Coordinates of C-alpha atoms (C1' of nucleotides) in Angstrom, one line a residue:
Chain A
X18 CA 144.8 98.5 -19.2
X19 CA 144.6 94.8 -18.4
X20 CA 147.3 92.3 -18.7
X21 CA 146.8 88.8 -20.2
X22 CA 144.1 87.2 -18.0
X23 CA 144.9 83.7 -17.0
X24 CA 141.5 82.4 -16.4
X25 CA 141.3 79.5 -18.8
X26 CA 138.1 79.2 -20.8
X27 CA 136.1 76.1 -20.1
X28 CA 136.0 73.5 -22.9
X29 CA 135.0 69.9 -23.1
X30 CA 138.6 68.6 -22.8
X31 CA 139.2 70.5 -19.5
X32 CA 135.9 69.1 -18.4
X33 CA 137.0 65.5 -19.1
X34 CA 140.4 66.1 -17.4
X35 CA 138.9 67.6 -14.3
X36 CA 136.3 64.9 -14.1
X37 CA 139.1 62.3 -14.4
X38 CA 141.1 64.0 -11.7
X39 CA 138.1 64.2 -9.5
X40 CA 137.4 60.5 -10.0
X41 CA 141.0 59.7 -9.0
X42 CA 141.9 58.1 -12.4
X43 CA 145.3 59.8 -12.5
X44 CA 147.8 61.1 -10.1
X45 CA 148.6 64.0 -12.4
X46 CA 147.5 65.0 -15.9
X47 CA 150.2 64.3 -18.5
X48 CA 149.9 65.6 -22.1
X49 CA 152.3 65.8 -25.0
X50 CA 152.8 67.9 -28.1
X51 CA 153.8 65.5 -30.9
X52 CA 154.9 67.3 -34.0
X53 CA 156.4 65.5 -37.0
X54 CA 159.6 67.3 -37.9
X55 CA 158.7 67.6 -41.6
X56 CA 158.0 71.3 -41.7
X57 CA 157.8 74.4 -39.6
X58 CA 155.1 75.0 -36.9
X59 CA 152.2 77.2 -37.9
X60 CA 149.3 78.9 -36.1
X61 CA 147.3 75.7 -36.1
X62 CA 150.1 74.0 -34.1
X63 CA 150.0 77.0 -31.7
X64 CA 146.4 76.0 -30.9
X65 CA 147.6 72.5 -30.0
X66 CA 150.6 73.7 -28.1
X67 CA 148.6 76.1 -26.0
X68 CA 146.0 73.4 -25.4
X69 CA 148.5 70.7 -24.4
X70 CA 151.0 72.8 -22.4
X71 CA 148.4 75.1 -21.0
X72 CA 146.2 72.2 -19.8
X73 CA 149.1 70.6 -18.0
X74 CA 150.2 73.9 -16.5
X75 CA 146.7 74.7 -15.3
X76 CA 146.2 71.3 -13.7
X77 CA 149.7 71.2 -12.2
X78 CA 150.7 68.4 -14.6
X79 CA 153.3 67.8 -17.3
X80 CA 153.5 68.2 -21.0
X81 CA 156.2 66.5 -23.1
X82 CA 157.6 67.6 -26.3
X83 CA 157.8 64.5 -28.5
X84 CA 158.8 64.4 -32.1
X85 CA 156.8 61.9 -34.1
X86 CA 159.6 60.9 -36.3
X87 CA 158.7 57.5 -37.8
X88 CA 158.9 58.5 -41.5
X89 CA 162.6 59.4 -42.1
X90 CA 161.9 60.3 -45.7
X91 CA 160.4 63.7 -44.9
X92 CA 161.9 64.5 -41.6
X93 CA 165.1 66.3 -40.8
X94 CA 167.2 68.0 -38.1
X95 CA 166.5 71.6 -39.4
X96 CA 162.8 71.1 -38.6
X97 CA 163.6 69.6 -35.2
X98 CA 165.6 72.7 -34.3
X99 CA 163.1 75.1 -35.7
X100 CA 160.2 73.4 -33.8
X101 CA 162.0 73.5 -30.5
X102 CA 162.8 77.2 -31.0
X103 CA 159.2 78.0 -31.8
X104 CA 157.7 76.1 -28.9
X105 CA 160.1 77.9 -26.6
X106 CA 159.4 81.3 -28.2
X107 CA 155.7 80.7 -27.6
X108 CA 156.5 80.5 -23.9
X109 CA 156.5 76.8 -23.1
X110 CA 159.1 74.5 -21.8
X111 CA 159.5 70.7 -21.4
X112 CA 162.4 70.5 -18.9
X113 CA 164.1 67.2 -19.6
X114 CA 161.1 65.7 -21.3
X115 CA 162.2 66.0 -24.8
X116 CA 161.5 62.7 -26.6
X117 CA 161.5 61.2 -30.0
X118 CA 159.3 58.4 -31.1
X119 CA 162.5 57.0 -32.5
X120 CA 163.7 56.7 -28.9
X121 CA 161.3 53.8 -28.7
X122 CA 162.1 51.9 -31.8
X123 CA 163.5 48.9 -30.0
X124 CA 160.6 48.9 -27.4
X125 CA 158.2 49.2 -30.4
X126 CA 159.9 46.2 -32.0
X127 CA 159.4 44.2 -28.8
X128 CA 155.8 45.2 -28.6
X129 CA 155.3 44.1 -32.2
X130 CA 156.8 40.7 -31.2
X131 CA 154.3 40.5 -28.4
X132 CA 151.4 41.0 -30.8
X133 CA 152.8 38.4 -33.1
X134 CA 153.1 35.9 -30.2
X135 CA 149.5 36.6 -29.3
X136 CA 148.4 35.9 -32.9
X137 CA 147.4 39.5 -33.3
X138 CA 149.9 40.5 -36.0
X139 CA 151.3 38.9 -39.1
X140 CA 153.8 39.4 -41.9
X141 CA 152.0 40.1 -45.2
X142 CA 153.5 39.9 -48.6
X143 CA 150.8 41.6 -50.6
X144 CA 152.1 44.4 -52.6
X145 CA 150.7 47.9 -52.1
X146 CA 148.2 47.6 -55.0
X147 CA 146.9 44.2 -53.9
X148 CA 146.6 45.3 -50.4
X149 CA 144.4 48.2 -51.5
X150 CA 142.2 45.8 -53.4
X151 CA 142.0 43.4 -50.5
X152 CA 141.0 46.2 -48.2
X153 CA 137.6 46.6 -49.9
X154 CA 135.9 50.0 -50.2
X155 CA 134.0 52.3 -47.9
X156 CA 130.8 50.3 -48.5
X157 CA 132.1 46.8 -49.1
X158 CA 134.1 44.7 -46.7
X159 CA 137.6 43.6 -47.4
X160 CA 139.0 40.1 -47.8
X161 CA 141.5 38.3 -45.7
X162 CA 145.1 38.4 -46.9
X163 CA 146.4 35.0 -47.9
X164 CA 149.1 35.5 -45.4
X165 CA 146.8 36.1 -42.5
X166 CA 146.9 32.7 -40.9
X167 CA 150.6 32.2 -40.6
X168 CA 151.7 30.8 -37.3
X169 CA 153.2 33.1 -34.6
X170 CA 156.5 31.2 -35.0
X171 CA 156.7 31.8 -38.7
X172 CA 155.7 35.5 -38.3
X173 CA 158.3 36.0 -35.6
X174 CA 160.9 34.5 -37.8
X175 CA 159.9 36.5 -40.8
X176 CA 159.7 39.7 -38.8
X177 CA 163.2 39.2 -37.4
X178 CA 164.5 38.7 -40.9
X179 CA 162.7 41.9 -42.0
X180 CA 164.6 43.7 -39.3
X181 CA 167.8 42.0 -40.3
X182 CA 167.4 43.5 -43.7
X183 CA 166.8 40.4 -45.7
X184 CA 163.9 41.7 -47.7
X185 CA 163.7 44.6 -50.1
X186 CA 161.4 47.6 -49.6
X187 CA 157.8 46.9 -50.2
X188 CA 158.1 43.2 -50.2
X189 CA 156.7 42.6 -46.8
X190 CA 154.9 44.5 -44.0
X191 CA 153.7 43.6 -40.6
X192 CA 150.0 44.0 -40.1
X193 CA 147.7 43.9 -37.1
X194 CA 145.2 41.0 -37.3
X195 CA 141.9 42.6 -36.5
X196 CA 138.9 42.5 -38.8
X197 CA 138.9 42.8 -42.6
X198 CA 135.2 43.3 -42.6
X199 CA 135.1 46.1 -40.1
X200 CA 133.1 49.1 -41.2
X201 CA 136.0 51.2 -39.9
X202 CA 138.7 50.9 -42.5
X203 CA 141.4 51.5 -40.0
X204 CA 140.6 48.2 -38.4
X205 CA 141.0 46.2 -41.6
X206 CA 144.4 44.8 -40.6
X207 CA 146.3 48.0 -40.7
X208 CA 150.0 48.1 -41.5
X209 CA 152.2 48.4 -38.5
X210 CA 155.7 48.2 -40.0
X211 CA 157.2 48.9 -43.4
X212 CA 160.6 48.3 -44.8
X213 CA 162.8 51.3 -45.7
X214 CA 166.3 50.6 -46.8
X215 CA 169.0 53.2 -47.3
X216 CA 167.5 56.2 -45.6
X217 CA 169.4 57.9 -42.9
X218 CA 167.1 58.7 -40.0
X219 CA 168.0 62.0 -38.4
X220 CA 168.1 60.4 -34.9
X221 CA 168.9 56.7 -35.5
X222 CA 171.0 56.9 -38.6
X223 CA 171.2 53.7 -40.5
X224 CA 170.4 51.5 -37.5
X225 CA 167.0 50.5 -38.8
X226 CA 165.6 49.4 -42.1
X227 CA 162.2 48.9 -40.5
X228 CA 160.0 51.8 -39.5
X229 CA 156.8 51.6 -37.5
X230 CA 153.6 53.4 -38.6
X231 CA 152.0 56.3 -36.7
X232 CA 149.0 54.2 -35.6
X233 CA 151.3 51.7 -33.9
X234 CA 153.8 54.1 -32.5
X235 CA 151.6 56.8 -31.1
X236 CA 149.6 54.9 -28.5
X237 CA 152.7 53.0 -27.3
X238 CA 154.7 56.2 -27.0
X239 CA 152.0 57.8 -25.0
X240 CA 151.8 54.8 -22.7
X241 CA 155.5 54.6 -22.2
X242 CA 155.6 58.3 -21.3
X243 CA 152.7 58.0 -18.9
X244 CA 150.6 60.4 -21.0
X245 CA 147.1 60.4 -19.6
X246 CA 145.3 62.5 -22.2
X247 CA 146.4 62.2 -25.8
X248 CA 144.9 65.2 -27.6
X249 CA 144.8 65.2 -31.4
X250 CA 142.7 66.6 -34.2
X251 CA 139.4 65.3 -35.6
X252 CA 140.7 63.4 -38.5
X253 CA 142.1 60.9 -36.0
X254 CA 138.7 60.1 -34.6
X255 CA 138.4 57.0 -36.7
X256 CA 141.7 55.9 -35.5
X257 CA 140.7 55.9 -31.9
X258 CA 139.4 52.3 -31.9
X259 CA 142.8 51.2 -33.3
X260 CA 144.5 53.3 -30.6
X261 CA 142.5 51.6 -28.0
X262 CA 143.1 48.2 -29.6
X263 CA 146.8 48.7 -29.4
X264 CA 147.0 49.8 -25.7
X265 CA 144.5 47.1 -24.6
X266 CA 146.2 44.2 -26.3
X267 CA 149.7 45.0 -25.2
X268 CA 151.4 44.9 -21.9
X269 CA 152.1 48.7 -21.9
X270 CA 152.6 50.4 -18.6
X271 CA 149.6 52.7 -18.8
X272 CA 146.3 53.1 -20.6
X273 CA 146.3 56.6 -22.2
X274 CA 143.1 58.0 -23.7
X275 CA 142.8 59.8 -27.0
X276 CA 140.6 62.9 -27.3
X277 CA 140.0 64.7 -30.5
X278 CA 139.3 68.4 -31.1
X279 CA 138.8 70.4 -34.3
X280 CA 141.8 71.9 -36.1
X281 CA 142.1 75.6 -36.7
X282 CA 141.2 77.1 -40.0
X283 CA 142.0 80.8 -40.5
X284 CA 140.6 82.9 -43.3
X285 CA 142.8 84.2 -46.0
X286 CA 145.6 81.7 -45.4
X287 CA 146.4 78.0 -45.5
X288 CA 147.5 75.8 -42.7
X289 CA 148.3 72.5 -44.3
X290 CA 151.9 71.4 -44.2
X291 CA 151.8 70.3 -47.8
X292 CA 150.6 73.7 -49.0
X293 CA 153.0 75.6 -46.8
X294 CA 155.9 73.5 -48.1
X295 CA 154.8 74.2 -51.6
X296 CA 154.6 78.0 -51.0
X297 CA 158.2 77.8 -49.9
X298 CA 159.6 75.4 -52.5
X299 CA 157.8 77.0 -55.4
X300 CA 159.0 80.4 -54.4
X301 CA 155.6 82.1 -53.7
X302 CA 157.1 83.4 -50.5
X303 CA 160.7 83.9 -49.3
X304 CA 161.1 81.0 -47.0
X305 CA 159.3 79.5 -44.0
X306 CA 159.8 82.7 -42.0
X307 CA 158.4 85.0 -44.7
X308 CA 156.3 87.5 -42.7
X309 CA 153.3 86.5 -44.8
X310 CA 153.4 82.9 -43.7
X311 CA 151.1 81.7 -41.0
X312 CA 154.1 79.9 -39.5
X313 CA 155.2 80.8 -36.0
X314 CA 158.5 82.0 -37.4
X315 CA 156.7 84.0 -40.1
X316 CA 154.4 85.6 -37.5
X317 CA 157.4 86.3 -35.3
X318 CA 159.2 88.1 -38.1
X319 CA 156.0 89.9 -38.9
X320 CA 156.0 91.3 -35.4
X321 CA 153.4 89.1 -33.6
X322 CA 154.1 88.5 -30.0
X323 CA 153.9 85.2 -28.2
X324 CA 151.4 86.7 -25.8
X325 CA 149.1 87.7 -28.7
X326 CA 149.2 84.3 -30.2
X327 CA 148.5 82.6 -26.9
X328 CA 145.6 85.0 -26.4
X329 CA 144.3 84.2 -29.8
X330 CA 144.4 80.4 -29.0
X331 CA 142.6 81.1 -25.8
X332 CA 139.9 83.2 -27.5
X333 CA 139.1 80.8 -30.3
X334 CA 138.3 78.0 -27.8
X335 CA 138.4 74.2 -28.2
X336 CA 135.5 72.3 -29.6
X337 CA 134.8 69.6 -32.1
X338 CA 133.0 71.8 -34.6
X339 CA 134.3 72.8 -38.0
X340 CA 135.5 76.4 -37.9
X341 CA 137.1 79.1 -40.0
X342 CA 138.3 82.0 -37.8
X343 CA 138.2 85.5 -39.2
X344 CA 141.6 87.2 -39.6
X345 CA 140.2 90.1 -37.7
X346 CA 140.2 88.1 -34.5
X347 CA 144.0 87.4 -34.8
X348 CA 144.5 91.1 -35.7
X349 CA 142.6 92.2 -32.7
X350 CA 144.8 90.1 -30.5
X351 CA 148.0 91.6 -31.8
X352 CA 146.7 95.2 -31.8
X353 CA 145.5 94.7 -28.2
X354 CA 149.0 93.6 -27.1
X355 CA 150.9 96.2 -29.1
X356 CA 148.6 99.0 -28.3
X357 CA 149.5 98.5 -24.6
X358 CA 153.2 97.8 -25.0
X359 CA 154.6 99.2 -28.2
X360 CA 156.4 102.6 -28.0
X361 CA 155.1 105.2 -30.4
X362 CA 157.3 106.5 -33.2
X363 CA 156.9 108.8 -36.2
X364 CA 157.7 107.4 -39.6
X365 CA 156.9 108.8 -43.1
X366 CA 156.4 106.0 -45.5
X367 CA 155.9 108.0 -48.7
X368 CA 157.6 111.3 -48.1
X369 CA 156.8 114.7 -49.5
X370 CA 158.9 117.7 -48.4
X371 CA 157.6 120.6 -46.3
X372 CA 159.6 123.8 -46.1
X373 CA 158.7 126.2 -43.3
X374 CA 159.3 129.5 -44.9
X375 CA 159.3 131.6 -41.7
X376 CA 161.4 129.2 -39.6
X377 CA 165.1 130.2 -39.2
X378 CA 167.2 128.0 -41.5
X379 CA 169.9 127.6 -38.9
X380 CA 167.6 126.8 -36.1
X381 CA 166.8 123.4 -34.6
X382 CA 164.9 122.4 -31.6
X383 CA 164.2 119.2 -29.8
X384 CA 160.5 118.6 -29.0
X385 CA 159.6 116.2 -26.2
X386 CA 157.3 113.3 -27.3
X387 CA 155.8 110.7 -25.0
X388 CA 156.5 107.1 -26.0
X389 CA 153.0 106.2 -25.1
X390 CA 150.0 108.5 -24.7
X391 CA 148.4 106.5 -21.9
X392 CA 151.4 105.0 -20.2
X393 CA 153.9 107.5 -18.9
X394 CA 156.1 104.7 -17.6
X395 CA 157.3 104.2 -21.1
X396 CA 159.0 107.6 -21.0
X397 CA 159.7 110.0 -23.7
X398 CA 162.2 110.9 -26.5
X399 CA 163.0 114.2 -28.3
X400 CA 162.1 114.9 -31.9
X401 CA 164.5 117.1 -33.8
X402 CA 162.5 119.9 -35.5
X403 CA 163.9 122.2 -38.2
X404 CA 163.0 124.2 -41.3
X405 CA 162.6 121.1 -43.6
X406 CA 160.4 118.2 -42.8
X407 CA 158.9 115.2 -44.4
X408 CA 155.2 114.4 -44.3
X409 CA 153.3 111.6 -46.0
X410 CA 151.9 112.2 -49.5
X411 CA 148.6 110.8 -48.3
X412 CA 148.4 113.6 -45.7
X413 CA 148.1 116.4 -48.3
X414 CA 145.4 117.3 -50.8
X415 CA 145.1 120.6 -52.7
X416 CA 141.4 120.6 -52.1
X417 CA 139.3 118.5 -50.0
X418 CA 135.9 118.5 -48.2
X419 CA 135.4 119.3 -44.6
X420 CA 135.8 115.7 -43.5
X421 CA 139.4 115.6 -44.6
X422 CA 141.4 116.1 -41.4
X423 CA 144.8 116.6 -42.9
X424 CA 146.7 119.3 -44.8
X425 CA 145.2 121.2 -47.7
X426 CA 146.2 124.3 -49.6
X427 CA 145.6 127.3 -47.3
X428 CA 144.6 125.0 -44.5
X429 CA 146.1 124.4 -41.0
X430 CA 147.2 121.2 -39.5
X431 CA 149.1 120.2 -36.4
X432 CA 152.3 118.3 -36.6
X433 CA 152.1 115.5 -34.1
X434 CA 153.9 116.5 -30.9
X435 CA 154.8 119.7 -32.6
X436 CA 153.6 123.0 -34.1
X437 CA 150.7 124.0 -36.2
X438 CA 151.5 124.8 -39.8
X439 CA 149.6 126.3 -42.8
X440 CA 150.2 125.3 -46.4
X441 CA 150.8 128.4 -48.5
X442 CA 152.3 127.2 -51.7
X443 CA 152.4 123.9 -53.7
X444 CA 155.6 123.5 -55.8
X445 CA 155.2 121.1 -58.7
X446 CA 157.5 119.8 -61.3
X447 CA 156.8 119.9 -65.1
X448 CA 154.7 116.8 -64.9
X449 CA 152.4 118.3 -62.3
X450 CA 153.8 116.1 -59.6
X451 CA 154.1 117.8 -56.2
X452 CA 157.7 118.5 -55.3
X453 CA 157.3 120.3 -52.0
X454 CA 155.0 122.3 -49.9
X455 CA 155.9 125.8 -48.6
X456 CA 154.2 126.3 -45.3
X457 CA 153.8 128.9 -42.6
X458 CA 155.0 128.0 -39.1
X459 CA 152.9 129.1 -36.1
X460 CA 155.1 129.7 -33.1
X461 CA 153.6 129.2 -29.7
X462 CA 151.3 126.5 -30.8
X463 CA 153.1 123.6 -29.0
X464 CA 150.4 123.7 -26.4
X465 CA 147.7 126.0 -27.9
X466 CA 145.8 126.3 -31.1
X467 CA 146.1 129.6 -33.0
X468 CA 143.3 132.0 -32.4
X469 CA 140.4 132.1 -34.8
X470 CA 141.8 129.6 -37.2
X471 CA 140.6 126.1 -37.6
X472 CA 143.2 123.3 -37.3
X473 CA 142.0 120.4 -39.4
X474 CA 143.8 117.6 -37.6
X475 CA 147.1 116.0 -36.7
X476 CA 149.6 114.5 -39.0
X477 CA 152.9 112.8 -38.4
X478 CA 156.3 114.1 -39.7
X479 CA 160.0 113.6 -39.6
X480 CA 162.8 116.2 -39.7
X481 CA 164.3 116.1 -43.2
X482 CA 167.7 116.8 -41.8
X483 CA 167.7 114.3 -39.1
X484 CA 165.4 111.5 -40.3
X485 CA 166.8 108.1 -41.0
X486 CA 166.2 106.5 -44.5
X487 CA 164.6 103.2 -44.1
X488 CA 162.8 100.5 -46.1
X489 CA 159.3 99.7 -45.0
X490 CA 157.5 96.6 -46.1
X491 CA 153.8 96.7 -46.1
X492 CA 152.4 93.2 -45.8
X493 CA 148.8 92.3 -46.5
X494 CA 147.0 88.9 -46.5
X495 CA 148.7 86.2 -48.6
X496 CA 145.5 85.2 -50.3
X497 CA 142.6 87.3 -51.4
X498 CA 140.0 84.6 -51.0
X499 CA 138.8 83.6 -47.5
X500 CA 139.1 80.0 -48.2
X501 CA 141.9 79.6 -50.7
X502 CA 141.4 77.1 -53.4
X503 CA 137.8 76.3 -52.4
X504 CA 136.3 77.7 -55.6
X505 CA 139.2 77.8 -58.0
X506 CA 140.4 74.3 -57.1
X507 CA 144.0 75.5 -56.7
X508 CA 144.9 77.6 -53.7
X509 CA 147.8 79.0 -55.6
X510 CA 145.6 80.9 -58.0
X511 CA 144.1 82.8 -55.1
X512 CA 147.5 84.2 -54.0
X513 CA 147.3 88.0 -53.4
X514 CA 149.7 89.6 -55.8
X515 CA 149.9 92.7 -53.6
X516 CA 150.7 90.8 -50.4
X517 CA 154.0 92.7 -50.1
X518 CA 154.5 96.4 -51.0
X519 CA 158.0 97.6 -50.5
X520 CA 158.6 101.3 -49.8
X521 CA 162.3 102.0 -50.2
X522 CA 162.1 105.8 -49.6
X523 CA 160.7 105.9 -46.2
X524 CA 162.1 108.1 -43.5
X525 CA 161.9 107.4 -39.8
X526 CA 162.6 109.4 -36.7
X527 CA 166.3 109.2 -35.7
X528 CA 166.1 107.0 -32.7
X529 CA 164.7 104.2 -34.8
X530 CA 168.2 103.7 -36.3
X531 CA 169.0 101.9 -33.0
X532 CA 166.0 99.5 -33.2
X533 CA 167.0 95.9 -32.5
X534 CA 165.8 93.0 -34.6
X535 CA 162.1 92.1 -33.9
X536 CA 161.7 95.2 -31.8
X537 CA 158.2 96.5 -32.1
X538 CA 156.7 100.0 -32.4
X539 CA 153.6 101.8 -33.3
X540 CA 154.3 104.2 -36.2
X541 CA 151.6 106.7 -35.3
X542 CA 148.6 106.8 -37.6
X543 CA 150.1 104.0 -39.7
X544 CA 150.2 100.8 -37.8
X545 CA 152.5 98.4 -35.8
X546 CA 155.9 97.7 -37.2
X547 CA 158.9 95.7 -36.2
X548 CA 162.5 95.8 -37.2
X549 CA 163.2 93.0 -39.7
X550 CA 165.4 90.4 -38.2
X551 CA 167.2 89.3 -41.3
X552 CA 168.3 92.5 -43.0
X553 CA 171.4 94.5 -42.3
X554 CA 169.7 97.6 -43.6
X555 CA 167.1 99.5 -41.6
X556 CA 164.0 97.6 -42.6
X557 CA 160.6 97.6 -40.9
X558 CA 157.9 95.1 -41.4
X559 CA 154.3 96.1 -40.9
X560 CA 152.6 93.7 -38.5
X561 CA 149.2 95.1 -38.8
X562 CA 147.6 98.5 -39.6
X563 CA 145.8 100.6 -37.1
X564 CA 142.0 100.1 -37.1
X565 CA 140.9 102.7 -39.6
X566 CA 137.2 103.6 -39.6
X567 CA 137.7 106.5 -41.9
X568 CA 139.4 104.5 -44.7
X569 CA 136.8 101.9 -44.3
X570 CA 133.9 104.3 -44.7
X571 CA 135.4 106.3 -47.6
X572 CA 136.3 103.2 -49.6
X573 CA 132.7 102.0 -49.3
X574 CA 131.5 105.2 -51.0
X575 CA 133.5 104.5 -54.2
Chain B
rU23 C1' 121.1 52.5 -43.2
rG24 C1' 129.3 51.5 -44.9
rG25 C1' 131.7 53.9 -40.5
rG26 C1' 132.9 58.2 -37.6
rG27 C1' 131.7 63.4 -36.4
rU28 C1' 129.4 68.3 -36.3
rG29 C1' 125.1 71.7 -36.5
rU30 C1' 123.6 78.2 -31.0
rG31 C1' 123.7 85.7 -34.4
rG32 C1' 128.3 87.7 -40.0
rC33 C1' 132.8 84.7 -37.4
rC34 C1' 134.1 82.0 -32.9
rA35 C1' 131.8 80.2 -28.4
rA36 C1' 129.3 79.5 -23.3
rG37 C1' 125.2 76.8 -22.1
rC38 C1' 124.8 70.2 -18.8
rG39 C1' 115.6 70.7 -18.0
rG40 C1' 114.2 76.7 -15.2
rU41 C1' 113.2 80.6 -19.6
rA42 C1' 120.0 82.5 -24.8
rA43 C1' 127.1 84.4 -21.3
rG44 C1' 131.4 86.5 -23.5
rG45 C1' 134.8 87.8 -27.6
rC46 C1' 135.5 89.4 -32.7
rA47 C1' 132.9 92.0 -36.6
rG48 C1' 129.1 95.7 -37.4
rC49 C1' 126.1 100.1 -36.0
rG50 C1' 125.3 104.7 -33.0
rG51 C1' 127.4 108.3 -29.3
rC52 C1' 131.2 110.6 -25.8
rU53 C1' 136.5 111.6 -24.9
rU54 C1' 141.0 112.4 -27.7
rU55 C1' 147.4 116.6 -30.3
rU56 C1' 147.2 109.1 -33.5
rG57 C1' 140.5 109.1 -38.5
rG58 C1' 144.3 105.1 -32.9
rU59 C1' 143.1 104.1 -27.7
rG60 C1' 139.4 104.4 -23.9
rC61 C1' 134.3 104.7 -22.4
rC62 C1' 128.8 104.2 -23.1
rG63 C1' 124.8 102.1 -25.9
rC64 C1' 122.6 98.8 -29.8
rC65 C1' 123.1 94.0 -32.1
rA66 C1' 119.4 85.8 -31.4
rU67 C1' 111.5 86.1 -28.3
rU68 C1' 115.4 82.0 -30.3
rC69 C1' 119.4 77.6 -30.7
rC70 C1' 119.5 73.0 -38.6
rC71 C1' 114.1 71.3 -39.5
rA72 C1' 109.7 68.5 -38.0
rG73 C1' 107.1 66.0 -34.4
rG74 C1' 106.9 64.2 -29.2
rU75 C1' 107.8 64.2 -23.5
rU76 C1' 107.4 68.1 -19.6
rC77 C1' 104.3 73.1 -15.7
rG78 C1' 108.7 74.4 -18.4
rA79 C1' 113.3 72.0 -23.8
rA80 C1' 119.1 74.9 -27.1
rU81 C1' 119.4 71.1 -23.4
rC82 C1' 115.5 64.7 -23.0
rC83 C1' 113.1 61.2 -27.0
rU84 C1' 111.8 60.1 -32.3
rG85 C1' 112.3 61.1 -37.4
rG86 C1' 114.5 64.0 -41.1
rC87 C1' 118.1 67.6 -43.4
rA88 C1' 123.0 69.8 -44.2
rC89 C1' 128.1 69.8 -43.8
rC90 C1' 133.0 67.5 -42.5
rC91 C1' 136.4 63.1 -42.1
rC92 C1' 137.9 57.8 -43.6
rA93 C1' 139.7 53.1 -48.8
rG94 C1' 148.9 55.9 -47.6
rC95 C1' 153.6 50.5 -46.8
rC96 C1' 151.9 59.6 -44.6
rA97 C1' 151.1 61.8 -39.9

RNA sequence: UGGGGUGUGGCCAAGCGGUAAGGCAGCGGCUUUUGGUGCCGCCAUUCCCAGGUUCGAAUCCUGGCACCCCAGCCA
């Protein structure tokens, strides 16, 4: 059994970084993870986090956590706190390098003045609609704003007045003076600052009524922090010329470089903040940490481990090509981790009673059961065994063909870590529903099989007198279409109505009563489960099923 | 001919002119008191297409084609 290998896979960004280092361009590599605190982090962010923090770690450099908080409308403190928690949970730290773009608001203002003085920025009074019209289209060039040729002195004066709060929202903006005819729309005099009165910024309060745009803020923040490689997703590729324009026209301390990589797309889920926000606000799920959400908090509550998510990010690689990763890869990552580390337990999700007719009603014994079949270091526990047991309804059929390796009428089956039993009688109610099974107990079969009789297989069980009642939540994919919304036009219509199946009558082995929140187990023959972290009751969430080749093959026959 | 990108097996992804790594999925088999795990084997004569250069091309050149992104005072 191998542990998480730390041989980073090669990718084009590592190549660039190591080339830069070899060429002596930088003393150390410095990256940053720059979330906007307007939502919770999801699996796509994990890719970026692992890339940025991992790269710095592997090259002996640094990675900052920086909140990109230039749009106070959508951002808040709850998100800031959640993001910090999630990054830490994933296993990364930033020491004292926790920054906010808003830390630089006054520096940013001074840099804006510098652009104004150089004749590279101007105050524009076009309203939003006119500005759109002046911008031109994808195929036609734009036209110069009538305010484009104001003098630096006038611009400086106006910009100071904007800051002083003398103009209403939307009446004026500061724009870069680049090229209205550029084929790259981002260079057609992009807006640098807008006026926003009356919003309370979560960091700076009411101090500003002027907020800088991402395109202006990001390169300068990178330069101030000494970031050498500023990694972002593909949709910012067109912004790179603007990024470069900003850092090369300003007296910033360093010249960071932006490199783009493709964002993660995962089958059967969505990873857009807008959609995730809607799933929460419209009540399709129960909050950002709903175990069906691809958020880090959701995955955590579902039972995913940080190591599995890091492994996943490692395995998918970093490239510039459009991708959509199969859910099976993520599932393989968590199974691989949990198979090695999760203690085994017995839990009956949908119980049916078994009475051992020849077992002393007053007897009770404690059968030793290893916590892990391959790893003795995890120890063992004792399973109480008595005359009445629970087994799963799915593990009994009155008649079945030879391939069915469970209990059938008249057939023998082994109880996991216990004895062999034979089903002698099926007790049904008036409606024909099976009430209980009367079975014969085979003594001396703890280690051996009975002579001359065929044991079909092994099933799990829990003592009916000792088992703990529990609720088990069976989670499945949130959407039943690989690319939600692609065909239907609305991802919401592709939501899987059966993404959560709650089983309130489950019974689990006694020691599970002491399970701590988020503690993970393998319920043998069922899957991996973890104790839910926000229920007082004994609730277990299914992380992922076990791989099941039998179910796969039988379902194909129907 | 708006601009910027990307095209290697079902899904990812190495490959950097010397004759297609690896993972996931799939398919066979062995082991197994989890239909799990583990182990073994199979799975691209071909890299979007067409030409060209070369002794030799997924890698270089030319021309196509397909898909993605961009017209927020969002990030």
